[in-house]
Tab-separated table of C-alpha atoms in Angstrom:
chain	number	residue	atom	x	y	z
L	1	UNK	CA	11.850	-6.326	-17.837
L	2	UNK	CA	11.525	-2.551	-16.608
L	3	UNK	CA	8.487	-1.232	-18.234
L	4	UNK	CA	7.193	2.660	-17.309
L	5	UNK	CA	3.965	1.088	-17.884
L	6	UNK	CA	2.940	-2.504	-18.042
L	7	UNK	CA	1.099	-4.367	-20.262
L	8	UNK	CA	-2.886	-4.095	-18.709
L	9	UNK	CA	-3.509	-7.474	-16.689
L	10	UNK	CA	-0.227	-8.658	-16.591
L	11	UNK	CA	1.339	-7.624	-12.919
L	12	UNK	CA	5.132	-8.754	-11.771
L	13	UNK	CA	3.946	-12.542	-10.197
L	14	UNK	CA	2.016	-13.308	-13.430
L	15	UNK	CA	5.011	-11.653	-16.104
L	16	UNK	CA	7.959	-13.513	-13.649
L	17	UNK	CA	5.139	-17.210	-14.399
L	18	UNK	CA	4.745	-15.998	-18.384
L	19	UNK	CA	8.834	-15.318	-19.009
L	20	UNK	CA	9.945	-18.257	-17.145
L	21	UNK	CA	7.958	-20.161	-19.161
L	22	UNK	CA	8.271	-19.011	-22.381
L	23	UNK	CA	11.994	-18.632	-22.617
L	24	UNK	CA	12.983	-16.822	-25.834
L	25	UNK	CA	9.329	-16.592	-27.395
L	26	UNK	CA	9.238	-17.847	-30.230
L	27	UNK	CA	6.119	-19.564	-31.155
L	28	UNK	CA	4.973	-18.406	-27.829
L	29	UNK	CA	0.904	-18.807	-28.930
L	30	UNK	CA	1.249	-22.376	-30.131
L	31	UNK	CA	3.427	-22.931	-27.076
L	32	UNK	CA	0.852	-21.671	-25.212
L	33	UNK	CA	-2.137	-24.133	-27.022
L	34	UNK	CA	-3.771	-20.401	-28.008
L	35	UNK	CA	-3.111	-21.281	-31.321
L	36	UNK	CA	-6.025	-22.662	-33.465
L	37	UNK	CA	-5.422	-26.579	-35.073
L	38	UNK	CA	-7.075	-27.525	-38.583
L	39	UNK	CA	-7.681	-31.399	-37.893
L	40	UNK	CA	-8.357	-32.860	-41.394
L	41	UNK	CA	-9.330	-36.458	-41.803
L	42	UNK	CA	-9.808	-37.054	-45.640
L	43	UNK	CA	-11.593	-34.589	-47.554
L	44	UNK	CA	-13.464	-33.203	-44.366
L	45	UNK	CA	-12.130	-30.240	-42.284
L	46	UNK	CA	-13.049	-30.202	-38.883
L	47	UNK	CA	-13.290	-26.279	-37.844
L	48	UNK	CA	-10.530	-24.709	-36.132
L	49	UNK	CA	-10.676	-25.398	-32.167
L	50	UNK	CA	-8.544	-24.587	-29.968
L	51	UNK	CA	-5.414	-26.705	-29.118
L	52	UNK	CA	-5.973	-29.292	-26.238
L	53	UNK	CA	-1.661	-29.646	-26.190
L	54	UNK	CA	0.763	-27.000	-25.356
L	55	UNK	CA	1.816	-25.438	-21.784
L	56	UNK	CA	-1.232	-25.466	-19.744
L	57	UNK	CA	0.546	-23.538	-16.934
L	58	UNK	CA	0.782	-20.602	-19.680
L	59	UNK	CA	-2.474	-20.990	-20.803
L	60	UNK	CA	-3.532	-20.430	-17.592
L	61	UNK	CA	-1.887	-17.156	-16.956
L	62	UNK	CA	-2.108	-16.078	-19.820
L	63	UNK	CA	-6.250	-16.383	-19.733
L	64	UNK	CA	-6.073	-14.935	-16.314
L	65	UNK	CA	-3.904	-11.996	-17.220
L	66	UNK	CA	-6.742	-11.415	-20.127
L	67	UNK	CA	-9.355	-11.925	-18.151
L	68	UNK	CA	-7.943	-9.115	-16.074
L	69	UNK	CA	-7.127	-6.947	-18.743
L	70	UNK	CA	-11.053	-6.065	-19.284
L	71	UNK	CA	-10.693	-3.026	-16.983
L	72	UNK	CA	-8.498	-1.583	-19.888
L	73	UNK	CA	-10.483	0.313	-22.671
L	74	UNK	CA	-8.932	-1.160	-25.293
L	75	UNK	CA	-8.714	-5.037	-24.155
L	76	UNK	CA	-12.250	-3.925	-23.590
L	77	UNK	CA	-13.138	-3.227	-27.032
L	78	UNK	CA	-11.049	-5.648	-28.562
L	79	UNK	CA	-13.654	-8.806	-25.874
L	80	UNK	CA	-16.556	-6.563	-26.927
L	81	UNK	CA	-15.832	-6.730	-30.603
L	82	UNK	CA	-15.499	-11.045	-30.299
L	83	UNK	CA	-18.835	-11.041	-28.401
L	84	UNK	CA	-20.323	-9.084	-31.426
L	85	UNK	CA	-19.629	-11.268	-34.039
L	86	UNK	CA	-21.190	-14.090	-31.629
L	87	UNK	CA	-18.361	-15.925	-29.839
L	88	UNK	CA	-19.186	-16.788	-26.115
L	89	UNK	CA	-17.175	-15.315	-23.756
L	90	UNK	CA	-14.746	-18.044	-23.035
L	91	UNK	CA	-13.630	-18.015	-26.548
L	92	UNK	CA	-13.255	-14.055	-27.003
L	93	UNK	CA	-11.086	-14.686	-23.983
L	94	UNK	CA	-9.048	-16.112	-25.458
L	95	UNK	CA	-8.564	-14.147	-28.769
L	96	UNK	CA	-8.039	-11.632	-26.564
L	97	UNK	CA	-4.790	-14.190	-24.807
L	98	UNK	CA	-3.796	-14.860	-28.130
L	99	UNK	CA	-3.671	-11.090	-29.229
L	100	UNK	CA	-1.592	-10.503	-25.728
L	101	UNK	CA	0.690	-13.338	-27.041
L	102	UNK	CA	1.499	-11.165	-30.029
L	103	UNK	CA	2.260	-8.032	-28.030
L	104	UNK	CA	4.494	-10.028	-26.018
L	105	UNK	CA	6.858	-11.238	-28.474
L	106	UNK	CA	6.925	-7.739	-30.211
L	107	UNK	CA	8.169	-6.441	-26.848
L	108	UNK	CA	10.488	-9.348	-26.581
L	109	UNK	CA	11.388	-8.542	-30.469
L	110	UNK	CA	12.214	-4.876	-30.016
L	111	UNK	CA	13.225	-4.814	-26.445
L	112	UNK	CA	10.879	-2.133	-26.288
L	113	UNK	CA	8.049	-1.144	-22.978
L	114	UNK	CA	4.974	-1.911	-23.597
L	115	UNK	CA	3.210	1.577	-25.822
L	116	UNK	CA	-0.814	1.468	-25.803
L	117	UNK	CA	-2.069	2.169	-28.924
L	118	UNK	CA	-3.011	5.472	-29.706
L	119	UNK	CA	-6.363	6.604	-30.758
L	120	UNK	CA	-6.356	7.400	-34.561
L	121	UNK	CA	-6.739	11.302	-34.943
L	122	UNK	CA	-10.079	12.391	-35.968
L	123	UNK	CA	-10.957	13.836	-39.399
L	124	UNK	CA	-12.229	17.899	-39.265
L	125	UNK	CA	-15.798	17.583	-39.617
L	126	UNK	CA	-16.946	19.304	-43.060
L	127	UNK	CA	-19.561	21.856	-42.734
């Protein structure tokens, strides 16, 4: 994959470990085990933790390649934004891996480089 710019965190050793072991990508998060699981016994529901199964290798990079992707603004805001609404920083981790997952498989989707999102143009200010 010959990107003009790659996706923040994710260098050449750690995309080569990520596409050879997710293949074609589908279902890439749940492959992954970045996928929440609703275990039910009964009537009860037990939360929505995340998955003990899946790839573990993946997991791996793909926490690491997150955790490395905090020097980019918006991977910044995006771990910021978790740690407001009170999950510990493990966990915002990896909603941020999970939310890398889906970038990933649009790229693989559209065969297109990764494009950081652009900043929403600001309104005129009224006077």
């Amino acid at each position: 994959m010959n990107c003009s710019r790659p996706l923040p965190g994710i260098g050449p050793r750690t995309g080569s470990r990520i596409l050879a072991e997710i293949g074609d990508g589908t279902r890439l998060a749940s492959y992954a085990g970045l996928a929440p699981v609703t275990r039910q016994s009964g009537k009860s529901i037990n939360g929505e933790p995340q998955s003990r199964r899946g790839n573990h290798r993946l997991k791996n990079a793909m926490f690491l390649a997150a955790f490395a992707s905090l020097r980019d603004p918006a991977s910044k805001a995006f771990y910021d934004r978790k740690r407001a609404e009170g999950k510990r920083h493990n966990a915002a981790l990896i909603c941020l891996a999970r939310r890398r997952c889906d970038v990933i498989l649009a790229m693989l989707r559209t065969r297109q480089p990764y494009q950081p999102a652009r900043p929403a143009p600001s309104m005129p200010q009224a006077a």
